[in-house]
CSV table of N, CA, C and O in Angstrom, one decimal:
chain,number,residue,atom,x,y,z
A,1,MET,N,83.5,105.1,203.9
A,1,MET,CA,84.9,105.3,204.3
A,1,MET,C,85.3,106.6,203.5
A,1,MET,O,85.0,106.7,202.3
A,2,THR,N,86.0,107.5,204.1
A,2,THR,CA,86.4,108.7,203.5
A,2,THR,C,87.9,108.5,203.0
A,2,THR,O,88.7,107.8,203.6
A,3,GLU,N,88.1,109.2,201.9
A,3,GLU,CA,89.5,109.1,201.3
A,3,GLU,C,90.4,110.0,202.0
A,3,GLU,O,90.1,111.2,202.3
A,4,ALA,N,91.6,109.5,202.3
A,4,ALA,CA,92.6,110.4,203.0
A,4,ALA,C,93.0,111.5,202.1
A,4,ALA,O,93.3,111.3,201.0
A,5,LYS,N,93.1,112.7,202.7
A,5,LYS,CA,93.6,113.9,202.0
A,5,LYS,C,95.1,114.0,202.2
A,5,LYS,O,95.6,113.7,203.3
A,6,PRO,N,95.8,114.5,201.2
A,6,PRO,CA,97.2,114.7,201.3
A,6,PRO,C,97.5,115.7,202.4
A,6,PRO,O,96.8,116.7,202.6
A,7,ASP,N,98.5,115.4,203.2
A,7,ASP,CA,99.0,116.3,204.2
A,7,ASP,C,99.8,117.5,203.6
A,7,ASP,O,100.8,117.3,203.0
A,8,PRO,N,99.3,118.7,203.8
A,8,PRO,CA,100.0,119.9,203.1
A,8,PRO,C,101.4,120.0,203.7
A,8,PRO,O,102.3,120.5,203.0
A,9,LEU,N,101.6,119.7,205.0
A,9,LEU,CA,102.9,119.8,205.6
A,9,LEU,C,103.9,118.9,204.9
A,9,LEU,O,105.0,119.2,204.6
A,10,ALA,N,103.5,117.6,204.7
A,10,ALA,CA,104.3,116.7,204.0
A,10,ALA,C,104.7,117.2,202.6
A,10,ALA,O,105.8,117.0,202.2
A,11,SER,N,103.8,117.7,201.9
A,11,SER,CA,104.0,118.3,200.6
A,11,SER,C,105.1,119.4,200.7
A,11,SER,O,105.9,119.5,199.8
A,12,ASP,N,104.9,120.3,201.7
A,12,ASP,CA,105.9,121.4,201.9
A,12,ASP,C,107.3,120.8,202.1
A,12,ASP,O,108.3,121.3,201.6
A,13,LEU,N,107.4,119.8,202.9
A,13,LEU,CA,108.7,119.2,203.2
A,13,LEU,C,109.3,118.5,202.0
A,13,LEU,O,110.5,118.6,201.8
A,14,LEU,N,108.5,117.9,201.2
A,14,LEU,CA,109.0,117.3,199.9
A,14,LEU,C,109.3,118.2,198.8
A,14,LEU,O,110.2,118.0,198.0
A,15,ARG,N,108.7,119.4,198.8
A,15,ARG,CA,108.9,120.4,197.7
A,15,ARG,C,110.3,120.8,197.6
A,15,ARG,O,110.8,120.9,196.5
A,16,GLY,N,111.0,120.9,198.7
A,16,GLY,CA,112.5,121.3,198.6
A,16,GLY,C,113.4,120.2,198.1
A,16,GLY,O,114.6,120.4,197.9
A,17,HIS,N,112.8,119.0,197.8
A,17,HIS,CA,113.6,117.9,197.4
A,17,HIS,C,113.2,117.4,196.0
A,17,HIS,O,113.6,116.3,195.6
A,18,THR,N,112.5,118.3,195.2
A,18,THR,CA,112.1,117.9,193.9
A,18,THR,C,113.2,117.5,193.0
A,18,THR,O,113.2,116.5,192.3
A,19,ASP,N,114.3,118.3,193.0
A,19,ASP,CA,115.4,118.0,192.1
A,19,ASP,C,116.0,116.6,192.5
A,19,ASP,O,116.3,115.8,191.6
A,20,THR,N,116.2,116.3,193.7
A,20,THR,CA,116.7,115.0,194.2
A,20,THR,C,115.8,113.9,193.8
A,20,THR,O,116.3,112.8,193.4
A,21,ILE,N,114.5,114.1,193.9
A,21,ILE,CA,113.5,113.1,193.6
A,21,ILE,C,113.6,112.8,192.1
A,21,ILE,O,113.6,111.6,191.7
A,22,VAL,N,113.7,113.8,191.3
A,22,VAL,CA,113.8,113.6,189.8
A,22,VAL,C,115.1,112.9,189.5
A,22,VAL,O,115.1,112.0,188.7
A,23,LEU,N,116.2,113.4,190.0
A,23,LEU,CA,117.5,112.7,189.8
A,23,LEU,C,117.4,111.2,190.2
A,23,LEU,O,118.0,110.4,189.5
A,24,SER,N,116.7,110.9,191.3
A,24,SER,CA,116.6,109.6,191.7
A,24,SER,C,115.9,108.7,190.7
A,24,SER,O,116.3,107.6,190.3
A,25,VAL,N,114.8,109.2,190.1
A,25,VAL,CA,114.0,108.5,189.1
A,25,VAL,C,114.9,108.2,187.9
A,25,VAL,O,114.9,107.2,187.3
A,26,LEU,N,115.7,109.3,187.5
A,26,LEU,CA,116.6,109.1,186.3
A,26,LEU,C,117.8,108.3,186.6
A,26,LEU,O,118.5,107.9,185.6
A,27,GLN,N,118.1,108.0,187.8
A,27,GLN,CA,119.3,107.1,188.1
A,27,GLN,C,119.0,105.7,187.5
A,27,GLN,O,119.9,105.0,187.1
A,28,ARG,N,117.7,105.3,187.5
A,28,ARG,CA,117.3,104.0,187.1
A,28,ARG,C,117.3,103.8,185.6
A,28,ARG,O,117.6,102.8,185.1
A,29,ALA,N,116.8,104.9,184.9
A,29,ALA,CA,116.6,104.8,183.4
A,29,ALA,C,116.3,106.2,182.9
A,29,ALA,O,115.8,107.0,183.6
A,30,ASP,N,116.6,106.4,181.6
A,30,ASP,CA,116.2,107.6,180.9
A,30,ASP,C,114.6,107.5,180.9
A,30,ASP,O,114.1,106.5,180.7
A,31,ARG,N,114.0,108.7,181.0
A,31,ARG,CA,112.5,108.7,180.9
A,31,ARG,C,112.1,110.1,180.3
A,31,ARG,O,112.8,111.1,180.4
A,32,TYR,N,110.9,110.0,179.8
A,32,TYR,CA,110.3,111.3,179.3
A,32,TYR,C,109.5,111.9,180.4
A,32,TYR,O,109.2,111.3,181.5
A,33,GLY,N,109.1,113.2,180.3
A,33,GLY,CA,108.5,114.0,181.3
A,33,GLY,C,107.4,113.3,182.1
A,33,GLY,O,107.4,113.2,183.3
A,34,PHE,N,106.3,112.9,181.3
A,34,PHE,CA,105.1,112.4,182.0
A,34,PHE,C,105.5,111.0,182.7
A,34,PHE,O,104.9,110.7,183.7
A,35,GLU,N,106.4,110.3,182.1
A,35,GLU,CA,106.8,109.0,182.7
A,35,GLU,C,107.5,109.2,184.1
A,35,GLU,O,107.3,108.4,185.0
A,36,ILE,N,108.2,110.4,184.2
A,36,ILE,CA,108.8,110.7,185.5
A,36,ILE,C,107.7,111.0,186.5
A,36,ILE,O,107.7,110.5,187.7
A,37,PHE,N,106.7,111.8,186.1
A,37,PHE,CA,105.5,112.1,186.9
A,37,PHE,C,104.9,110.8,187.4
A,37,PHE,O,104.6,110.7,188.6
A,38,LYS,N,104.6,109.9,186.5
A,38,LYS,CA,104.0,108.6,186.9
A,38,LYS,C,104.9,107.8,187.9
A,38,LYS,O,104.4,107.2,188.8
A,39,ALA,N,106.2,107.8,187.6
A,39,ALA,CA,107.1,107.0,188.5
A,39,ALA,C,107.0,107.6,189.9
A,39,ALA,O,107.0,106.8,190.9
A,40,ILE,N,107.0,108.9,190.1
A,40,ILE,CA,106.9,109.5,191.4
A,40,ILE,C,105.6,109.2,192.1
A,40,ILE,O,105.6,108.7,193.2
A,41,ARG,N,104.5,109.3,191.3
A,41,ARG,CA,103.2,109.0,191.9
A,41,ARG,C,103.1,107.6,192.3
A,41,ARG,O,102.6,107.2,193.4
A,42,ASP,N,103.5,106.7,191.4
A,42,ASP,CA,103.4,105.2,191.7
A,42,ASP,C,104.3,104.8,192.8
A,42,ASP,O,103.9,103.9,193.6
A,43,ALA,N,105.5,105.4,193.0
A,43,ALA,CA,106.4,105.1,194.1
A,43,ALA,C,105.8,105.4,195.4
A,43,ALA,O,106.2,104.8,196.4
A,44,THR,N,104.9,106.3,195.5
A,44,THR,CA,104.3,106.7,196.7
A,44,THR,C,102.9,106.2,196.9
A,44,THR,O,102.2,106.5,197.8
A,45,GLY,N,102.5,105.3,196.0
A,45,GLY,CA,101.2,104.7,196.0
A,45,GLY,C,100.1,105.7,195.8
A,45,GLY,O,99.0,105.6,196.3
A,46,GLY,N,100.5,106.8,195.1
A,46,GLY,CA,99.5,107.9,194.9
A,46,GLY,C,99.4,108.9,196.0
A,46,GLY,O,98.7,109.9,195.9
A,47,ALA,N,100.2,108.7,197.0
A,47,ALA,CA,100.1,109.7,198.2
A,47,ALA,C,100.8,111.0,197.9
A,47,ALA,O,100.4,112.0,198.5
A,48,HIS,N,101.6,111.0,196.9
A,48,HIS,CA,102.3,112.3,196.6
A,48,HIS,C,102.4,112.4,195.1
A,48,HIS,O,102.9,111.5,194.4
A,49,GLU,N,102.0,113.6,194.6
A,49,GLU,CA,102.2,113.9,193.2
A,49,GLU,C,102.8,115.3,193.1
A,49,GLU,O,102.5,116.1,193.9
A,50,ILE,N,103.8,115.4,192.2
A,50,ILE,CA,104.4,116.7,191.9
A,50,ILE,C,103.7,117.3,190.7
A,50,ILE,O,103.6,116.6,189.7
A,51,LYS,N,103.2,118.5,190.8
A,51,LYS,CA,102.5,119.1,189.6
A,51,LYS,C,103.4,119.1,188.4
A,51,LYS,O,104.6,119.3,188.5
A,52,GLU,N,102.7,118.8,187.3
A,52,GLU,CA,103.5,118.7,186.0
A,52,GLU,C,104.2,120.0,185.7
A,52,GLU,O,105.4,120.0,185.3
A,53,ALA,N,103.6,121.1,186.0
A,53,ALA,CA,104.2,122.4,185.7
A,53,ALA,C,105.5,122.5,186.6
A,53,ALA,O,106.5,123.0,186.1
A,54,THR,N,105.5,122.1,187.8
A,54,THR,CA,106.6,122.1,188.7
A,54,THR,C,107.7,121.2,188.1
A,54,THR,O,108.9,121.6,188.1
A,55,LEU,N,107.3,120.0,187.7
A,55,LEU,CA,108.3,119.1,187.1
A,55,LEU,C,109.0,119.6,185.9
A,55,LEU,O,110.2,119.5,185.7
A,56,TYR,N,108.2,120.2,185.0
A,56,TYR,CA,108.8,120.7,183.7
A,56,TYR,C,109.7,121.9,184.0
A,56,TYR,O,110.8,122.0,183.4
A,57,ALA,N,109.4,122.7,185.0
A,57,ALA,CA,110.4,123.8,185.4
A,57,ALA,C,111.6,123.1,186.0
A,57,ALA,O,112.7,123.6,185.8
A,58,THR,N,111.4,122.0,186.8
A,58,THR,CA,112.6,121.3,187.3
A,58,THR,C,113.5,120.7,186.2
A,58,THR,O,114.7,120.9,186.3
A,59,TYR,N,112.8,120.1,185.2
A,59,TYR,CA,113.6,119.6,184.1
A,59,TYR,C,114.5,120.7,183.4
A,59,TYR,O,115.7,120.5,183.2
A,60,ARG,N,113.9,121.8,183.2
A,60,ARG,CA,114.6,122.9,182.6
A,60,ARG,C,115.8,123.4,183.4
A,60,ARG,O,116.9,123.6,182.9
A,61,ARG,N,115.5,123.5,184.7
A,61,ARG,CA,116.6,124.0,185.7
A,61,ARG,C,117.7,123.0,185.7
A,61,ARG,O,118.9,123.3,185.7
A,62,LEU,N,117.4,121.7,185.9
A,62,LEU,CA,118.4,120.6,185.9
A,62,LEU,C,119.2,120.6,184.7
A,62,LEU,O,120.4,120.4,184.7
A,63,GLU,N,118.5,120.8,183.5
A,63,GLU,CA,119.3,120.8,182.3
A,63,GLU,C,120.2,122.0,182.2
A,63,GLU,O,121.4,121.9,181.8
A,64,LYS,N,119.7,123.2,182.5
A,64,LYS,CA,120.5,124.4,182.5
A,64,LYS,C,121.7,124.3,183.4
A,64,LYS,O,122.8,124.7,183.1
A,65,ASP,N,121.6,123.6,184.6
A,65,ASP,CA,122.6,123.4,185.5
A,65,ASP,C,123.6,122.2,185.1
A,65,ASP,O,124.5,121.9,185.9
A,66,GLY,N,123.3,121.5,184.0
A,66,GLY,CA,124.1,120.5,183.6
A,66,GLY,C,124.0,119.1,184.3
A,66,GLY,O,124.8,118.3,184.2
A,67,LEU,N,122.9,119.0,185.1
A,67,LEU,CA,122.6,117.8,185.9
A,67,LEU,C,121.9,116.7,185.1
A,67,LEU,O,121.9,115.6,185.4
A,68,VAL,N,121.1,117.2,184.1
A,68,VAL,CA,120.5,116.2,183.2
A,68,VAL,C,120.7,116.8,181.8
A,68,VAL,O,121.0,117.9,181.6
A,69,GLU,N,120.5,115.9,180.8
A,69,GLU,CA,120.5,116.3,179.4
A,69,GLU,C,119.3,115.7,178.8
A,69,GLU,O,118.8,114.7,179.2
A,70,SER,N,118.8,116.3,177.7
A,70,SER,CA,117.6,115.8,177.1
A,70,SER,C,117.9,115.4,175.6
A,70,SER,O,118.9,115.9,175.0
A,71,TYR,N,117.0,114.6,175.1
A,71,TYR,CA,117.1,114.2,173.7
A,71,TYR,C,115.7,113.8,173.2
A,71,TYR,O,114.9,113.4,174.1
A,72,TRP,N,115.5,113.8,171.9
A,72,TRP,CA,114.2,113.4,171.4
A,72,TRP,C,114.2,112.0,171.1
A,72,TRP,O,115.1,111.5,170.4
A,73,GLY,N,113.2,111.3,171.5
A,73,GLY,CA,113.0,109.9,171.2
A,73,GLY,C,112.4,109.7,169.8
A,73,GLY,O,112.0,110.7,169.2
A,74,ASP,N,112.4,108.5,169.3
A,74,ASP,CA,111.9,108.3,168.0
A,74,ASP,C,110.3,108.3,168.1
A,74,ASP,O,109.8,108.2,169.2
A,75,GLU,N,109.7,108.3,167.0
A,75,GLU,CA,108.2,108.4,166.9
A,75,GLU,C,107.5,107.0,166.7
A,75,GLU,O,106.4,107.0,166.4
A,76,THR,N,108.2,106.0,167.0
A,76,THR,CA,107.6,104.6,166.7
A,76,THR,C,106.6,104.3,167.8
A,76,THR,O,105.7,103.4,167.6
A,77,GLN,N,106.6,105.0,168.9
A,77,GLN,CA,105.6,104.7,170.0
A,77,GLN,C,104.6,105.8,170.1
A,77,GLN,O,104.1,106.1,171.2
A,78,GLY,N,104.3,106.5,169.0
A,78,GLY,CA,103.3,107.6,169.1
A,78,GLY,C,104.0,108.9,168.9
A,78,GLY,O,104.9,109.0,168.0
A,79,GLY,N,103.6,109.9,169.6
A,79,GLY,CA,104.2,111.2,169.5
A,79,GLY,C,105.6,111.3,169.9
A,79,GLY,O,106.1,110.4,170.6
A,80,ARG,N,106.3,112.3,169.4
A,80,ARG,CA,107.7,112.5,169.7
A,80,ARG,C,107.8,113.0,171.1
A,80,ARG,O,107.1,113.9,171.6
A,81,ARG,N,108.7,112.3,171.9
A,81,ARG,CA,108.8,112.6,173.3
A,81,ARG,C,110.3,113.1,173.6
A,81,ARG,O,111.2,112.5,173.1
A,82,LYS,N,110.3,114.0,174.5
A,82,LYS,CA,111.7,114.5,175.0
A,82,LYS,C,112.0,113.6,176.2
A,82,LYS,O,111.3,113.6,177.2
A,83,TYR,N,113.2,113.0,176.1
A,83,TYR,CA,113.7,112.1,177.2
A,83,TYR,C,114.8,112.9,178.0
A,83,TYR,O,115.5,113.7,177.4
A,84,TYR,N,114.9,112.5,179.2
A,84,TYR,CA,115.9,113.1,180.1
A,84,TYR,C,116.8,112.0,180.6
A,84,TYR,O,116.3,110.9,180.9
A,85,ARG,N,118.1,112.3,180.7
A,85,ARG,CA,119.0,111.3,181.3
A,85,ARG,C,119.9,112.1,182.3
A,85,ARG,O,120.2,113.3,182.0
A,86,VAL,N,120.3,111.5,183.4
A,86,VAL,CA,121.2,112.1,184.4
A,86,VAL,C,122.6,112.1,183.8
A,86,VAL,O,123.1,111.2,183.2
A,87,THR,N,123.3,113.2,184.1
A,87,THR,CA,124.7,113.3,183.7
A,87,THR,C,125.6,112.9,184.9
A,87,THR,O,125.1,112.7,186.0
A,88,ASP,N,126.9,112.8,184.7
A,88,ASP,CA,127.8,112.5,185.8
A,88,ASP,C,127.7,113.6,186.9
A,88,ASP,O,127.7,113.2,188.1
A,89,ALA,N,127.6,114.8,186.5
A,89,ALA,CA,127.4,115.9,187.5
A,89,ALA,C,126.1,115.7,188.3
A,89,ALA,O,126.1,115.9,189.5
A,90,GLY,N,125.1,115.3,187.6
A,90,GLY,CA,123.8,115.0,188.3
A,90,GLY,C,123.9,113.9,189.2
A,90,GLY,O,123.3,113.9,190.3
A,91,ARG,N,124.6,112.8,188.9
A,91,ARG,CA,124.8,111.7,189.8
A,91,ARG,C,125.6,112.2,191.1
A,91,ARG,O,125.2,111.8,192.2
A,92,ALA,N,126.6,113.0,190.9
A,92,ALA,CA,127.3,113.5,192.0
A,92,ALA,C,126.4,114.4,192.9
A,92,ALA,O,126.5,114.2,194.2
A,93,VAL,N,125.6,115.3,192.3
A,93,VAL,CA,124.7,116.1,193.1
A,93,VAL,C,123.7,115.2,193.8
A,93,VAL,O,123.4,115.4,195.0
A,94,PHE,N,123.2,114.2,193.2
A,94,PHE,CA,122.3,113.3,193.8
A,94,PHE,C,122.9,112.6,195.0
A,94,PHE,O,122.3,112.6,196.1
A,95,ARG,N,124.1,112.1,194.9
A,95,ARG,CA,124.7,111.5,196.0
A,95,ARG,C,124.9,112.4,197.2
A,95,ARG,O,124.7,112.1,198.4
A,96,ARG,N,125.4,113.7,196.9
A,96,ARG,CA,125.5,114.7,198.0
A,96,ARG,C,124.2,115.0,198.6
A,96,ARG,O,124.1,115.1,199.9
A,97,ASN,N,123.1,115.1,197.8
A,97,ASN,CA,121.8,115.5,198.4
A,97,ASN,C,121.3,114.3,199.2
A,97,ASN,O,120.6,114.6,200.3
A,98,VAL,N,121.5,113.1,198.9
A,98,VAL,CA,121.1,112.0,199.7
A,98,VAL,C,121.8,112.0,201.0
A,98,VAL,O,121.2,111.8,202.1
A,99,VAL,N,123.1,112.2,201.0
A,99,VAL,CA,123.9,112.3,202.3
A,99,VAL,C,123.3,113.4,203.1
A,99,VAL,O,123.1,113.3,204.4
A,100,ALA,N,123.0,114.6,202.5
A,100,ALA,CA,122.5,115.7,203.3
A,100,ALA,C,121.1,115.4,203.9
A,100,ALA,O,120.8,115.7,205.0
A,101,TRP,N,120.3,114.7,203.1
A,101,TRP,CA,118.9,114.3,203.5
A,101,TRP,C,119.1,113.3,204.7
A,101,TRP,O,118.4,113.5,205.7
A,102,CYS,N,119.9,112.4,204.6
A,102,CYS,CA,120.1,111.4,205.7
A,102,CYS,C,120.6,112.0,207.0
A,102,CYS,O,120.1,111.7,208.1
A,103,THR,N,121.5,113.0,206.9
A,103,THR,CA,122.0,113.7,208.0
A,103,THR,C,120.9,114.5,208.6
A,103,THR,O,120.7,114.5,209.9
A,104,THR,N,120.1,115.2,207.8
A,104,THR,CA,119.0,116.0,208.3
A,104,THR,C,117.9,115.2,209.0
A,104,THR,O,117.4,115.5,210.0
A,105,ARG,N,117.6,114.0,208.3
A,105,ARG,CA,116.6,113.1,208.9
A,105,ARG,C,117.0,112.6,210.2
A,105,ARG,O,116.2,112.6,211.2
A,106,ASP,N,118.3,112.3,210.4
A,106,ASP,CA,118.8,111.8,211.7
A,106,ASP,C,118.7,112.9,212.8
A,106,ASP,O,118.3,112.6,213.9
A,107,ILE,N,119.0,114.1,212.4
A,107,ILE,CA,119.0,115.2,213.4
A,107,ILE,C,117.5,115.4,213.8
A,107,ILE,O,117.2,115.5,215.0
A,108,VAL,N,116.6,115.5,212.8
A,108,VAL,CA,115.2,115.7,213.2
A,108,VAL,C,114.7,114.5,214.0
A,108,VAL,O,113.9,114.7,215.0
A,109,ASP,N,115.0,113.3,213.6
A,109,ASP,CA,114.6,112.1,214.4
A,109,ASP,C,115.0,112.2,215.8
A,109,ASP,O,114.3,111.9,216.8
A,110,ASN,N,116.3,112.6,216.0
A,110,ASN,CA,116.8,112.8,217.4
A,110,ASN,C,116.1,113.9,218.2
A,110,ASN,O,115.8,113.8,219.4
A,111,LEU,N,115.8,115.0,217.5
A,111,LEU,CA,115.1,116.1,218.1
A,111,LEU,C,113.6,115.8,218.5
A,111,LEU,O,113.1,116.3,219.4
A,112,LEU,N,113.0,114.8,217.7
A,112,LEU,CA,111.6,114.5,217.9
A,112,LEU,C,111.4,113.3,218.9
A,112,LEU,O,110.3,113.0,219.2
A,113,LYS,N,112.5,112.7,219.4
A,113,LYS,CA,112.3,111.6,220.3
A,113,LYS,C,111.6,112.1,221.5
A,113,LYS,O,112.0,113.0,222.2
A,114,THR,N,110.6,111.3,221.9
A,114,THR,CA,109.9,111.6,223.1
A,114,THR,C,109.6,110.3,223.8
A,114,THR,O,109.7,109.2,223.2
A,115,GLU,N,109.1,110.4,225.0
A,115,GLU,CA,108.8,109.1,225.7
A,115,GLU,C,107.5,108.5,225.1
A,115,GLU,O,107.4,107.3,225.1
A,116,GLU,N,106.6,109.3,224.6
A,116,GLU,CA,105.4,108.9,224.1
A,116,GLU,C,105.4,109.1,222.6
A,116,GLU,O,105.4,110.3,222.1
A,117,ARG,N,105.4,108.1,221.8
A,117,ARG,CA,105.3,108.2,220.3
A,117,ARG,C,103.9,107.9,219.9
A,117,ARG,O,103.3,106.9,220.4
A,118,PRO,N,103.4,108.6,218.9
A,118,PRO,CA,102.0,108.3,218.5
A,118,PRO,C,101.9,106.9,217.8
A,118,PRO,O,102.9,106.4,217.3
């Protein structure tokens, strides 16, 4: 049995939603960088991973834009980790992005309706 390869088109479609995906993970709880990576990977059953370099650039951008804030955790669990938490502004952007995504998804779904579905 061969292992399924990730679809590059799906990755391209998801790439534009990295900020919203990260904000979604942080809606549930504060997390450190690699923990966010694992949450995304695990939520997709390993079908989608965002490169760590992309995620860390995303964290910096979200923080610069005031959508997340960071703080240093204590060292009781090993090395010192930088945690991220979503701000009120980040929650508002997340809600707007979800509405925009749902609207876009509905439009594409309507445009792709055919008599024969695979």
